[in-house]
PDB file of C-alpha atoms in Angstrom:
ATOM      1  CA  MET T   1     -14.053   3.942 -31.952  1.00 61.00           C
ATOM      2  CA  GLU T   2     -12.937   5.430 -28.638  1.00 72.00           C
ATOM      3  CA  LYS T   3     -13.472   3.499 -25.430  1.00 74.00           C
ATOM      4  CA  GLN T   4     -15.585   5.464 -22.955  1.00 76.00           C
ATOM      5  CA  THR T   5     -14.924   5.306 -19.247  1.00 77.00           C
ATOM      6  CA  VAL T   6     -17.882   5.482 -16.892  1.00 83.00           C
ATOM      7  CA  LEU T   7     -17.151   6.892 -13.443  1.00 84.00           C
ATOM      8  CA  SER T   8     -19.227   6.271 -10.372  1.00 92.00           C
ATOM      9  CA  THR T   9     -20.509   9.340  -8.564  1.00 93.00           C
ATOM     10  CA  ASP T  10     -18.135   8.563  -5.671  1.00 94.00           C
ATOM     11  CA  LEU T  11     -15.081   8.293  -7.910  1.00 92.00           C
ATOM     12  CA  ALA T  12     -15.995  11.437  -9.843  1.00 92.00           C
ATOM     13  CA  GLY T  13     -16.357  13.278  -6.513  1.00 95.00           C
ATOM     14  CA  GLN T  14     -12.945  12.049  -5.337  1.00 94.00           C
ATOM     15  CA  ILE T  15     -11.303  13.147  -8.585  1.00 89.00           C
ATOM     16  CA  ALA T  16     -12.965  16.562  -8.396  1.00 94.00           C
ATOM     17  CA  HIS T  17     -11.786  16.966  -4.779  1.00 96.00           C
ATOM     18  CA  VAL T  18      -8.169  16.150  -5.712  1.00 92.00           C
ATOM     19  CA  LEU T  19      -8.233  18.556  -8.671  1.00 90.00           C
ATOM     20  CA  ILE T  20      -9.685  21.354  -6.522  1.00 95.00           C
ATOM     21  CA  GLU T  21      -6.865  20.840  -3.996  1.00 96.00           C
ATOM     22  CA  ALA T  22      -4.305  20.745  -6.833  1.00 94.00           C
ATOM     23  CA  LEU T  23      -5.534  23.903  -8.566  1.00 95.00           C
ATOM     24  CA  PRO T  24      -3.274  26.372  -6.662  1.00 96.00           C
ATOM     25  CA  TYR T  25      -0.245  24.220  -7.558  1.00 95.00           C
ATOM     26  CA  ILE T  26      -1.342  23.874 -11.172  1.00 95.00           C
ATOM     27  CA  ARG T  27      -1.613  27.671 -11.399  1.00 96.00           C
ATOM     28  CA  ARG T  28       1.750  28.187  -9.676  1.00 96.00           C
ATOM     29  CA  PHE T  29       3.687  25.697 -11.817  1.00 96.00           C
ATOM     30  CA  ARG T  30       1.951  26.154 -15.186  1.00 97.00           C
ATOM     31  CA  GLY T  31       4.651  26.775 -17.811  1.00 97.00           C
ATOM     32  CA  LYS T  32       7.395  25.607 -15.420  1.00 97.00           C
ATOM     33  CA  THR T  33       9.597  22.534 -15.654  1.00 97.00           C
ATOM     34  CA  LEU T  34       9.113  19.968 -12.895  1.00 95.00           C
ATOM     35  CA  VAL T  35      11.748  17.265 -12.317  1.00 93.00           C
ATOM     36  CA  LEU T  36      10.281  13.941 -11.186  1.00 93.00           C
ATOM     37  CA  LYS T  37      12.316  11.052  -9.824  1.00 87.00           C
ATOM     38  CA  TYR T  38      11.011   7.729 -11.120  1.00 87.00           C
ATOM     39  CA  GLY T  39      12.353   5.396  -8.450  1.00 78.00           C
ATOM     40  CA  GLY T  40      13.465   1.836  -8.923  1.00 69.00           C
ATOM     41  CA  ASN T  41      10.693   0.314  -6.786  1.00 70.00           C
ATOM     42  CA  ALA T  42       7.979   2.052  -8.806  1.00 77.00           C
ATOM     43  CA  MET T  43       9.514   0.581 -11.952  1.00 78.00           C
ATOM     44  CA  VAL T  44       8.734  -3.000 -10.968  1.00 79.00           C
ATOM     45  CA  ASP T  45       5.104  -2.604  -9.853  1.00 85.00           C
ATOM     46  CA  GLU T  46       2.571  -2.468 -12.703  1.00 89.00           C
ATOM     47  CA  ALA T  47       0.037  -0.371 -10.771  1.00 90.00           C
ATOM     48  CA  LEU T  48       2.715   2.158  -9.801  1.00 89.00           C
ATOM     49  CA  LYS T  49       4.021   2.300 -13.390  1.00 90.00           C
ATOM     50  CA  HIS T  50       0.528   3.029 -14.683  1.00 91.00           C
ATOM     51  CA  GLY T  51      -0.171   5.641 -12.012  1.00 91.00           C
ATOM     52  CA  PHE T  52       3.136   7.409 -12.623  1.00 92.00           C
ATOM     53  CA  ALA T  53       2.562   7.521 -16.387  1.00 93.00           C
ATOM     54  CA  ARG T  54      -0.987   8.824 -15.867  1.00 92.00           C
ATOM     55  CA  ASP T  55       0.275  11.561 -13.540  1.00 93.00           C
ATOM     56  CA  VAL T  56       3.022  12.628 -15.977  1.00 95.00           C
ATOM     57  CA  VAL T  57       0.424  12.934 -18.753  1.00 96.00           C
ATOM     58  CA  LEU T  58      -1.859  14.956 -16.469  1.00 93.00           C
ATOM     59  CA  LEU T  59       0.979  17.343 -15.619  1.00 95.00           C
ATOM     60  CA  LYS T  60       1.634  17.925 -19.316  1.00 97.00           C
ATOM     61  CA  LEU T  61      -2.081  18.424 -20.016  1.00 95.00           C
ATOM     62  CA  VAL T  62      -2.340  21.170 -17.369  1.00 94.00           C
ATOM     63  CA  GLY T  63       0.683  23.013 -18.781  1.00 96.00           C
ATOM     64  CA  ILE T  64       3.483  21.753 -16.539  1.00 97.00           C
ATOM     65  CA  ASN T  65       6.598  20.393 -18.279  1.00 97.00           C
ATOM     66  CA  PRO T  66       7.609  17.144 -16.554  1.00 96.00           C
ATOM     67  CA  VAL T  67      11.185  15.866 -16.806  1.00 95.00           C
ATOM     68  CA  VAL T  68      11.655  12.317 -15.537  1.00 93.00           C
ATOM     69  CA  VAL T  69      14.948  11.173 -13.992  1.00 87.00           C
ATOM     70  CA  HIS T  70      15.759   7.573 -13.127  1.00 79.00           C
ATOM     71  CA  GLY T  71      16.160   6.660  -9.454  1.00 76.00           C
ATOM     72  CA  GLY T  72      17.094   3.008  -9.944  1.00 73.00           C
ATOM     73  CA  GLY T  73      18.013   2.181  -6.329  1.00 77.00           C
ATOM     74  CA  PRO T  74      17.204  -1.563  -6.412  1.00 76.00           C
ATOM     75  CA  GLN T  75      18.921  -1.987  -9.789  1.00 76.00           C
ATOM     76  CA  ILE T  76      22.033  -0.159  -8.579  1.00 79.00           C
ATOM     77  CA  GLY T  77      22.020  -2.249  -5.386  1.00 82.00           C
ATOM     78  CA  ARG T  78      21.897  -5.512  -7.383  1.00 83.00           C
ATOM     79  CA  LEU T  79      24.718  -4.378  -9.661  1.00 82.00           C
ATOM     80  CA  LEU T  80      26.902  -3.343  -6.729  1.00 83.00           C
ATOM     81  CA  GLU T  81      26.220  -6.674  -5.040  1.00 86.00           C
ATOM     82  CA  ARG T  82      27.338  -8.490  -8.219  1.00 87.00           C
ATOM     83  CA  LEU T  83      30.488  -6.343  -8.239  1.00 82.00           C
ATOM     84  CA  GLY T  84      31.176  -7.149  -4.581  1.00 86.00           C
ATOM     85  CA  LYS T  85      30.730  -3.521  -3.531  1.00 83.00           C
ATOM     86  CA  PRO T  86      28.843  -2.700  -0.323  1.00 82.00           C
ATOM     87  CA  SER T  87      25.829  -0.379  -0.453  1.00 80.00           C
ATOM     88  CA  ARG T  88      26.169   2.265   2.253  1.00 81.00           C
ATOM     89  CA  PHE T  89      23.460   4.773   3.140  1.00 84.00           C
ATOM     90  CA  VAL T  90      23.634   7.918   5.271  1.00 87.00           C
ATOM     91  CA  ASP T  91      20.334   9.639   6.101  1.00 85.00           C
ATOM     92  CA  GLY T  92      18.624   7.668   3.320  1.00 78.00           C
ATOM     93  CA  MET T  93      21.152   8.673   0.652  1.00 79.00           C
ATOM     94  CA  ARG T  94      23.475   6.190  -1.061  1.00 80.00           C
ATOM     95  CA  VAL T  95      27.134   7.074  -0.413  1.00 80.00           C
ATOM     96  CA  THR T  96      29.605   5.900  -3.048  1.00 75.00           C
ATOM     97  CA  ASP T  97      33.176   6.364  -4.187  1.00 74.00           C
ATOM     98  CA  SER T  98      33.884   7.440  -7.779  1.00 73.00           C
ATOM     99  CA  GLU T  99      34.375   3.839  -9.002  1.00 69.00           C
ATOM    100  CA  THR T 100      31.051   2.754  -7.490  1.00 65.00           C
ATOM    101  CA  GLY T 101      29.349   5.837  -8.961  1.00 60.00           C
ATOM    102  CA  ARG T 102      30.412   4.759 -12.443  1.00 60.00           C
ATOM    103  CA  GLY T 103      28.877   1.333 -11.777  1.00 50.00           C
ATOM    104  CA  GLY T 104      25.598   2.958 -10.744  1.00 50.00           C
ATOM    105  CA  ASN T 105      25.467   4.858 -14.015  1.00 53.00           C
ATOM    106  CA  GLY T 106      25.697   1.538 -15.821  1.00 50.00           C
ATOM    107  CA  ALA T 107      22.749   0.191 -13.839  1.00 48.00           C
ATOM    108  CA  ARG T 108      20.669   3.218 -14.765  1.00 48.00           C
ATOM    109  CA  ARG T 109      21.642   2.926 -18.435  1.00 47.00           C
ATOM    110  CA  PHE T 110      21.068  -0.810 -18.789  1.00 43.00           C
ATOM    111  CA  GLY T 111      18.869  -1.982 -15.930  1.00 45.00           C
ATOM    112  CA  GLN T 112      15.494  -0.925 -17.302  1.00 43.00           C
ATOM    113  CA  GLN T 113      15.725  -1.959 -20.960  1.00 42.00           C
ATOM    114  CA  GLY T 114      13.361  -4.897 -20.866  1.00 42.00           C
ATOM    115  CA  ASP T 115      14.964  -7.887 -19.155  1.00 40.00           C
ATOM    116  CA  ARG T 116      18.444  -6.872 -20.253  1.00 40.00           C
ATOM    117  CA  GLN T 117      20.881  -6.788 -17.358  1.00 40.00           C
ATOM    118  CA  PRO T 118      24.071  -4.759 -17.036  1.00 41.00           C
ATOM    119  CA  PRO T 119      27.221  -6.626 -18.099  1.00 40.00           C
TER     120      PRO T 119
END
């Protein structure tokens, strides 16, 4: 048996308002691929995880093809700290050398598989 969700009139109105505002974008991007960055901070907050997953499903349901890429900033920062490498940012972007970049790839590969930590 399916669980039914009951919406208040206020919540239903808010949802309708958001969808009306989104309609031009849904029309414009229907059938297109949209790349979404799933950042490291959103990966550790349950409410943000749920909201992100819900939004990805909604995009697919309206005909947009979401592709999710891993941001992983906090995980990369922790790994670099363990390796004794400084994290340096310029205009909000992490700046790394090639050795540090390889370490960041390891954090993205291993940092979000349950509690498993990079070696």
